[in-house]
Short mmCIF file of C-alpha atoms in Angstrom, two decimals:
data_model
loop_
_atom_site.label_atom_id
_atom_site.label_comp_id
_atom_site.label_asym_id
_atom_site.label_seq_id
_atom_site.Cartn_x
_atom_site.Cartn_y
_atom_site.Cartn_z
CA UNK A 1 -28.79 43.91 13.13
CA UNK A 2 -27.82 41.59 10.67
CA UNK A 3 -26.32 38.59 11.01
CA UNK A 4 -24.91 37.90 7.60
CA UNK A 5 -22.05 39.81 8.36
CA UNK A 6 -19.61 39.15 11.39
CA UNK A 7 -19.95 41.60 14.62
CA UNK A 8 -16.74 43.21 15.49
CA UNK A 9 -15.60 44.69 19.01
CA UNK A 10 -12.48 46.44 19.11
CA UNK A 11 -10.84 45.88 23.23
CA UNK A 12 -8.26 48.30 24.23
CA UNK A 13 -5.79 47.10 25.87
CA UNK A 14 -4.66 43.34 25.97
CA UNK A 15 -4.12 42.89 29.99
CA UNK A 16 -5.68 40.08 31.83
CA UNK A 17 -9.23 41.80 32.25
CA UNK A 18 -9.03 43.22 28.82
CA UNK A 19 -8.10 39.30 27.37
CA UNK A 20 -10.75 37.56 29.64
CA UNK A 21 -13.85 40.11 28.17
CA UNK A 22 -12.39 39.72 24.83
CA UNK A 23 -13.04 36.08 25.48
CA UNK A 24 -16.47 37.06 26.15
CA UNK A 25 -17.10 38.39 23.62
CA UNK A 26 -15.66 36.26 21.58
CA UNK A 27 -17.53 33.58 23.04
CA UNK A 28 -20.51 35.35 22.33
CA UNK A 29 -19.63 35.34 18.26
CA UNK A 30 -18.01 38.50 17.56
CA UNK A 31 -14.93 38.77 15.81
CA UNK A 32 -12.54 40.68 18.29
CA UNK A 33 -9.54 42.72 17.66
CA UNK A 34 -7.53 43.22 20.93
CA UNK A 35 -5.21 46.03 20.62
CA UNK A 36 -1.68 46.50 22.57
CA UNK A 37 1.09 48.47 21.48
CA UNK A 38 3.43 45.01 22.39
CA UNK A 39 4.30 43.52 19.21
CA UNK A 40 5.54 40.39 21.07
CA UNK A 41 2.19 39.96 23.19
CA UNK A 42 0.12 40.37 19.32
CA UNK A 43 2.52 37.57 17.83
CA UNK A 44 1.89 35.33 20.66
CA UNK A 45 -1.98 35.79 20.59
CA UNK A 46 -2.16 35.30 17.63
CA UNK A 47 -0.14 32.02 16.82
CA UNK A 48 -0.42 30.64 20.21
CA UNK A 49 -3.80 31.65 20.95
CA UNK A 50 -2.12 32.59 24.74
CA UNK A 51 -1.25 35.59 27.06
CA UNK A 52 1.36 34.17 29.16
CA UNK A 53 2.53 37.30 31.20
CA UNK A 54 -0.85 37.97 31.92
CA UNK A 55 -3.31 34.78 32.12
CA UNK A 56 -0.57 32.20 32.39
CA UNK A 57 -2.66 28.91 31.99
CA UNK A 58 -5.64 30.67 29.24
CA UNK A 59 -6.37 29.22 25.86
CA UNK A 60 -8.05 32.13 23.69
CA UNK A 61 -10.39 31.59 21.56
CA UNK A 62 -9.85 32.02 17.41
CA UNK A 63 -12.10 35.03 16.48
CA UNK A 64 -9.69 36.82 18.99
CA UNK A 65 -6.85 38.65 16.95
CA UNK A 66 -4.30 40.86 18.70
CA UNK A 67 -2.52 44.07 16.62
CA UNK A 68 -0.72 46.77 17.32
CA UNK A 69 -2.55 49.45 14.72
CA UNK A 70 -5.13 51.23 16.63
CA UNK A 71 -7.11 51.88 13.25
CA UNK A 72 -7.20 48.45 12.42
CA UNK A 73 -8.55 47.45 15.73
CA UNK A 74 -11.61 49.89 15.64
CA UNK A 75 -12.68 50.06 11.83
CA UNK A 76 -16.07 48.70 12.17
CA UNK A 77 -16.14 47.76 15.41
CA UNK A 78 -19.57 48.53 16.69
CA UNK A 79 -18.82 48.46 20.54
CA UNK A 80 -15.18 49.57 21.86
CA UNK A 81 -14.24 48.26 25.09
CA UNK A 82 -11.47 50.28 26.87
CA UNK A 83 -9.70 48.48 29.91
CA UNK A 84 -6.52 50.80 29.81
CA UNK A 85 -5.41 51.17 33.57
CA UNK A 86 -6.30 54.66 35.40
CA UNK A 87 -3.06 56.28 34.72
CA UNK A 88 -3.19 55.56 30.83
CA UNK A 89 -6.49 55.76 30.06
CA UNK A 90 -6.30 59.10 28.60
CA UNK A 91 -3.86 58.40 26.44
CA UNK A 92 -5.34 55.09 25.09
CA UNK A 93 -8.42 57.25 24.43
CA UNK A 94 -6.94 60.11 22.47
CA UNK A 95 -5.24 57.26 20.15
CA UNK A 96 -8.57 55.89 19.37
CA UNK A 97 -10.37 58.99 18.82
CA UNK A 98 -9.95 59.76 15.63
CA UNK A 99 -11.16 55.88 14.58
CA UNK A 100 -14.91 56.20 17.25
CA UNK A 101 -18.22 56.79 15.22
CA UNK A 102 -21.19 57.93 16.74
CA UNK A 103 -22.49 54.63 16.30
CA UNK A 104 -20.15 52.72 18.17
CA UNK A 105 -20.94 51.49 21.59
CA UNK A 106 -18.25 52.94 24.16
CA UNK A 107 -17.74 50.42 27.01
CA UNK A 108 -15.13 50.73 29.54
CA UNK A 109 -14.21 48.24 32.83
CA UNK A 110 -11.20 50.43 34.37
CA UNK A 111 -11.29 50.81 38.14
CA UNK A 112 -10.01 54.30 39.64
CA UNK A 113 -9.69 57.81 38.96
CA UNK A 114 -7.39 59.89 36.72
CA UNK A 115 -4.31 60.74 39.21
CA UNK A 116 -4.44 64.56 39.46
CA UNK A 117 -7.20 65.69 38.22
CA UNK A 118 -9.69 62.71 40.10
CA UNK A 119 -11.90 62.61 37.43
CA UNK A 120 -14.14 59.36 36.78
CA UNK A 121 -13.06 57.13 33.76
CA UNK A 122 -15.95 57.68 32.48
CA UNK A 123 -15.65 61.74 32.38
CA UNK A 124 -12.18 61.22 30.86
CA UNK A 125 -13.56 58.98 27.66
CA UNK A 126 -16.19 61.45 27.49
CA UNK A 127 -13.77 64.73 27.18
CA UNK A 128 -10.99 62.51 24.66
CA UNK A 129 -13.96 61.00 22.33
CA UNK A 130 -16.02 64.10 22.46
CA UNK A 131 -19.10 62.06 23.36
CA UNK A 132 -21.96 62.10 25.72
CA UNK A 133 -21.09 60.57 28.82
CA UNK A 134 -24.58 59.60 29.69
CA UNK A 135 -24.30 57.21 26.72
CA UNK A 136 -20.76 55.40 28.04
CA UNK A 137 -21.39 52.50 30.05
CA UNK A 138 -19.16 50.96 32.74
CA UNK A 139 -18.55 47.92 33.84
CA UNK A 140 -17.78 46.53 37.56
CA UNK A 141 -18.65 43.79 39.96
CA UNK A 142 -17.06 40.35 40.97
CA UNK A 143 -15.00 39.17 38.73
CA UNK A 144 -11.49 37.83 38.41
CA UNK A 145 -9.61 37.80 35.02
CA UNK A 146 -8.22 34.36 36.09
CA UNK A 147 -11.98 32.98 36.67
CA UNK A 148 -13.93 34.59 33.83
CA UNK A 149 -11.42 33.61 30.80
CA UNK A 150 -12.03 29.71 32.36
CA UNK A 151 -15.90 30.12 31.95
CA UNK A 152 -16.75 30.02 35.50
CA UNK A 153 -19.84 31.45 36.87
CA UNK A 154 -19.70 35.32 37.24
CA UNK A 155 -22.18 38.06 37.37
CA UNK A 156 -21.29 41.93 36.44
CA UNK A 157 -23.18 44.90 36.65
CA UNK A 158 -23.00 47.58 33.54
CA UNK A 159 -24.37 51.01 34.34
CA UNK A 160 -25.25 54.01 32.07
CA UNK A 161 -27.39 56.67 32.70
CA UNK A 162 -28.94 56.13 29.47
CA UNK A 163 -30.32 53.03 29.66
CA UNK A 164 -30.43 51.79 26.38
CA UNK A 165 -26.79 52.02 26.05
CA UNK A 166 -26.58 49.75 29.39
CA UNK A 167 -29.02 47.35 27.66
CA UNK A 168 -26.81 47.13 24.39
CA UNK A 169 -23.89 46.31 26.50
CA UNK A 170 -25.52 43.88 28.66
CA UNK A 171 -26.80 42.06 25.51
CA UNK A 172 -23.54 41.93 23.79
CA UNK A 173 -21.57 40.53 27.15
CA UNK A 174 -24.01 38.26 28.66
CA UNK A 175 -22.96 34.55 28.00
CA UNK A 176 -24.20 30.93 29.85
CA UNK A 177 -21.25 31.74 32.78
CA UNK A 178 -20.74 35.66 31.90
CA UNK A 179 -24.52 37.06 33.84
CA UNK A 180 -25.00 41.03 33.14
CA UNK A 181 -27.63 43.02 35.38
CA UNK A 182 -27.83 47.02 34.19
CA UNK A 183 -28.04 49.72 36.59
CA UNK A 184 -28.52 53.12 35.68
CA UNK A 185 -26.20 54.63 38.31
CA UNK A 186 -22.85 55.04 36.76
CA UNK A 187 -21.24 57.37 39.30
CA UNK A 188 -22.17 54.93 41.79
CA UNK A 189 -20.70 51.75 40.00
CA UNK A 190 -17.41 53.66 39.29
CA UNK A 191 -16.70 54.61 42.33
CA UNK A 192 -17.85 51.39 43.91
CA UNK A 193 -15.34 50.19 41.42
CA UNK A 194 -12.55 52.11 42.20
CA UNK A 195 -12.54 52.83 46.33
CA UNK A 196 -13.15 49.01 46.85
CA UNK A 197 -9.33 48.40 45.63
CA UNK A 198 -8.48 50.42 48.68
CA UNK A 199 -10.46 48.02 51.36
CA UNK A 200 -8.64 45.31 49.64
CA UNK A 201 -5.28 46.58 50.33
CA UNK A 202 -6.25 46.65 53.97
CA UNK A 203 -7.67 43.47 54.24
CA UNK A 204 -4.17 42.32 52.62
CA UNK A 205 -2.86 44.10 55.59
CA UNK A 206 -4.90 43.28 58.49
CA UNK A 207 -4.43 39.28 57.11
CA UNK A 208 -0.86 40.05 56.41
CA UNK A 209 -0.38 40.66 60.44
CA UNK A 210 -2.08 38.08 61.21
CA UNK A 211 -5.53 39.66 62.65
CA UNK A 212 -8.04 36.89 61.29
CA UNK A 213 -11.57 37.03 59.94
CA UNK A 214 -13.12 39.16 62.82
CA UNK A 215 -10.65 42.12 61.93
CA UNK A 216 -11.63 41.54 58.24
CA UNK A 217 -15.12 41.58 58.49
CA UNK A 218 -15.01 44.41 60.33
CA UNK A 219 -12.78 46.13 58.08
CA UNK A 220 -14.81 45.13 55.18
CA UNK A 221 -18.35 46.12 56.86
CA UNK A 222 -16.69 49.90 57.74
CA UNK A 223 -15.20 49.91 54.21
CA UNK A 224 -18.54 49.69 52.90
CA UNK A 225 -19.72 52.73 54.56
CA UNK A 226 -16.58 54.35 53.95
CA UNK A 227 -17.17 53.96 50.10
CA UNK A 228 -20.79 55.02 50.48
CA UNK A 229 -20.28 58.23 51.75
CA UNK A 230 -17.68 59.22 49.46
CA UNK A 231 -20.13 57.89 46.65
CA UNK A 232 -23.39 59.60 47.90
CA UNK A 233 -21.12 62.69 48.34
CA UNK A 234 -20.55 62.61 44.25
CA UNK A 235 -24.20 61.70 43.47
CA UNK A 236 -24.61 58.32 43.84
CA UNK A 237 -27.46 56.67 45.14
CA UNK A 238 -26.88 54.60 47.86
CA UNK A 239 -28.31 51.38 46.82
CA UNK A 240 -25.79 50.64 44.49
CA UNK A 241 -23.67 49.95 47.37
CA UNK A 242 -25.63 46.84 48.07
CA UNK A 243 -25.30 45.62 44.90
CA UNK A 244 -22.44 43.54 43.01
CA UNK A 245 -20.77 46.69 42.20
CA UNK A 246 -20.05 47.61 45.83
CA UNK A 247 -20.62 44.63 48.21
CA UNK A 248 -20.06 41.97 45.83
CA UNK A 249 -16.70 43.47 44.53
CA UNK A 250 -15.25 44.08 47.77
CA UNK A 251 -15.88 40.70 48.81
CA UNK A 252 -14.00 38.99 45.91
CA UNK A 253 -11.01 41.82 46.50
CA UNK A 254 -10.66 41.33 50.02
CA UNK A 255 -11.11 37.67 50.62
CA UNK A 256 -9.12 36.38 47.94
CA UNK A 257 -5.35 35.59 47.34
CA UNK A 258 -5.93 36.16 43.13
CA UNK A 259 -6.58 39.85 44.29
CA UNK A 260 -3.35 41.70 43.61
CA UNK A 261 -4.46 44.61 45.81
CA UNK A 262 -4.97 41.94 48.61
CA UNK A 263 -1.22 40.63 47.77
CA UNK A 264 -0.18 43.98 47.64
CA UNK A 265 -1.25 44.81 50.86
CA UNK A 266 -0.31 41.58 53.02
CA UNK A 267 3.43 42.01 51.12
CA UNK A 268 3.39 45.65 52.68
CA UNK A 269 2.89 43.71 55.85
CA UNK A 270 5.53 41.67 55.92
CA UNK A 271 7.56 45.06 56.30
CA UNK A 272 8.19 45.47 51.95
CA UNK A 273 8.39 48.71 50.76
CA UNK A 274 5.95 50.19 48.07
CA UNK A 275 8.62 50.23 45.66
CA UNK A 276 9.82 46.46 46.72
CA UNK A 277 5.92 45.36 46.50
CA UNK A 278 5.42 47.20 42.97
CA UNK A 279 8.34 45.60 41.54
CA UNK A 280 8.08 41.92 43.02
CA UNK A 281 4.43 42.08 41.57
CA UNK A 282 5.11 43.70 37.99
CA UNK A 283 1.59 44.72 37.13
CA UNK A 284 -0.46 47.58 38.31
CA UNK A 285 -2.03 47.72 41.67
CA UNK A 286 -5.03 50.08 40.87
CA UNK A 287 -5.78 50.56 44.64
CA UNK A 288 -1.86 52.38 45.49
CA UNK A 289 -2.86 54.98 43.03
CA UNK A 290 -6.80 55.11 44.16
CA UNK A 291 -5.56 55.59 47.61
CA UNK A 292 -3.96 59.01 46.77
CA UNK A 293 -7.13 60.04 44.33
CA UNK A 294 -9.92 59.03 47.58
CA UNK A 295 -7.38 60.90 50.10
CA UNK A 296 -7.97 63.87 48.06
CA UNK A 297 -11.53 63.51 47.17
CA UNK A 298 -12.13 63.08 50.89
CA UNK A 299 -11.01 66.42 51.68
CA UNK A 300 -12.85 67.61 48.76
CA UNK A 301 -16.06 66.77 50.13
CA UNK A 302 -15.86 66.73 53.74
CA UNK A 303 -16.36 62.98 53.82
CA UNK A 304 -14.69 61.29 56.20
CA UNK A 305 -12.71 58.28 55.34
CA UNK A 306 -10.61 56.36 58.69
CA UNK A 307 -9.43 53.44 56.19
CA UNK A 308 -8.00 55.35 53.51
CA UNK A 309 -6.43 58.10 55.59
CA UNK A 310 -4.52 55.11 57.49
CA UNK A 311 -3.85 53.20 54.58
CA UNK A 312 -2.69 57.21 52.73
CA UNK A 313 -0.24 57.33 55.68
CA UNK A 314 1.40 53.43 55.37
CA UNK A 315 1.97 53.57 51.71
CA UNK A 316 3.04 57.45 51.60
CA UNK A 317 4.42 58.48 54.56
CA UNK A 318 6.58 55.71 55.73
CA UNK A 319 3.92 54.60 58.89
CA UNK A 320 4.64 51.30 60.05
CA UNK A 321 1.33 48.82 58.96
CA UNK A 322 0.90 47.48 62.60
CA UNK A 323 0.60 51.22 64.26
CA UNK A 324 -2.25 52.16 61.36
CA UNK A 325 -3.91 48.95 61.42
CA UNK A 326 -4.08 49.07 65.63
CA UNK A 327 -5.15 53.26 64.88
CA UNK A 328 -7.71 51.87 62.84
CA UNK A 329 -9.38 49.56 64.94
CA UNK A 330 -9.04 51.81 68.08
CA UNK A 331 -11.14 54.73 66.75
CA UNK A 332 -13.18 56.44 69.48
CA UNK A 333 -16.47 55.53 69.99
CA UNK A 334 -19.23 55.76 68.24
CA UNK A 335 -22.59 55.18 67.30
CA UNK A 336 -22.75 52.56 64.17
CA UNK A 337 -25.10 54.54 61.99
CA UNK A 338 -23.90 57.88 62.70
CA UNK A 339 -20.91 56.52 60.41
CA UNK A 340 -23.68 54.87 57.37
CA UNK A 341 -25.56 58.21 57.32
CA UNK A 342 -24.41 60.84 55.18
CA UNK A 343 -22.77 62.83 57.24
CA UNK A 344 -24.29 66.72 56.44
#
């Protein structure tokens, strides 16, 4: 590829993840357009170089331009990063459509499943762009917005099962402080990606009542196998778990106070509602809606899921946090592996 001319990436939308991998990209010399459909957000990225609602204390970088024209963003582009939420990917996807080449590489970093029909981000791009969904890479793993727009040290995974399209991606996002390992197990990484946002909301819970780090750990170890099941269930293979996607992510989400699912869930403790919690935060809280999705996919396939099914019944049907989180840890007894194993 030639270097004469300047690489552009188009990144859909212009939240806090979607502003800190522009950076990245940025940083790693191409020229990025960053779309939103908030013509105040566009001005003030591009005068101020900032994203105040978003990354409050972030300088962004000048080959970052923000615009509201979806064309504009994606003419030329040759990789398209979409970090729409869940709920709007769809939409965000169907707007760019008609602008995608075959060319273009399709990236996308969303965490959770389309409400309704619980279909993988990944099968939604690949129904709106009309593409081959073995060729759309995903993007998980450790990382905080507020950490990865500062430069500090963080390592992702991309996965596609077409492995090429995993290497492109990994080329164009790996920087000195951005690391990028490729795994060819997509399913796996997405759902990794998406469940772990759950666990989170516990562990916001079980600190928000004051349990302390043996309750956690314990919560986090079952959460693991909780999101393995459901994953091997779907097709994954179970190694992923093990990897940043699944153990690495869930220990960033549930041990720190920058993860809003983490808030979310020690606010719900303190006795807030949903609504109250939704509200006082004023961005989205992936794991409320992933709850609902892995509820549903559990009963799908037969996988069973103690976490989520308490967690289902605190933020949907009015149970008090205390009674689920003392349900939780007073299961019945059981074996430890019988629980890892896939159950048949």
């Amino acid at each position: 590829m030639s270097h004469m001319t300047q690489r552009r990436a188009a990144v859909l939308v212009a939240g806090s993840w979607g502003t800190a991998l522009a950076t990245v990209l940025a940083d790693n010399g191409y020229d990025v357009h960053i779309w939103s459909r908030n013509e105040e957000q566009v001005n003030e990225i591009n005068e101020h170089h900032t994203n105040k609602r978003f990354l409050q204390e972030a300088v962004l970088p000048h080959n970052l331009k923000a615009t509201t024209d979806m064309e504009e963003a994606i003419t030329g582009a040759e990789l398209v990063l979409f970090v729409a939420t869940s709920a709007s990917m769809r939409e965000v996807a169907r707007k760019a459509s008609p602008y995608i080449t075959e060319s273009m590489l399709i990236i996308h970093a969303t965490k959770g499943f389309e409400t309704g029909t619980l279909k993988r981000m990944t099968t939604v791009l690949a129904e709106e762009l009309k593409t081959d969904p073995t060729r759309l890479v995903v993007l998980s793993g450790p990382s905080h917005a507020e950490e990865v727009v500062r430069r500090q040290p963080t390592t992702v995974v991309v996965a596609a099962e077409n492995m090429e399209a995993a290497e492109q991606a990994q080329d164009a996002l790996i920087t000195q402080s951005f690391r990028v390992y490729t795994n060819p197990d997509a399913i796996g990484v997405e759902v990794a990606g998406a469940i772990k946002n759950i666990i989170a909301l516990g562990a916001g819970l079980t600190d928000g009542l004051g349990f302390g780090d043996n309750a956690k750990s314990a919560l986090i170890t079952r959460g693991l196998s909780e999101i393995t099941r459901l994953g091997m269930a779907m097709g994954a293979n179970p190694l992923t778990f093990s990897g940043l996607a699944g153990v690495g992510d869930l220990i960033v989400t549930c041990t720190s106070t920058l993860s809003r699912n983490w808030r979310a869930g020690s606010m719900l403790a303190k006795g807030k509602s949903l609504d109250t919690v939704l509200a006082e935060m004023g961005m989205v809280v992936e794991g409320v809606r992933t709850t609902s999705a892995a509820h549903e996919l559990s009963q799908t396939y037969g996988v069973v899921m103690p976490i989520t099914e308490q967690l289902y019944k605190v933020l949907f049907e009015g149970k008090e946090p205390r009674k689920a989180a003392v349900d939780l840890m007073g299961r019945g007894r059981k074996h430890e592996m019988e629980d890892i194993a896939p159950i048949q």
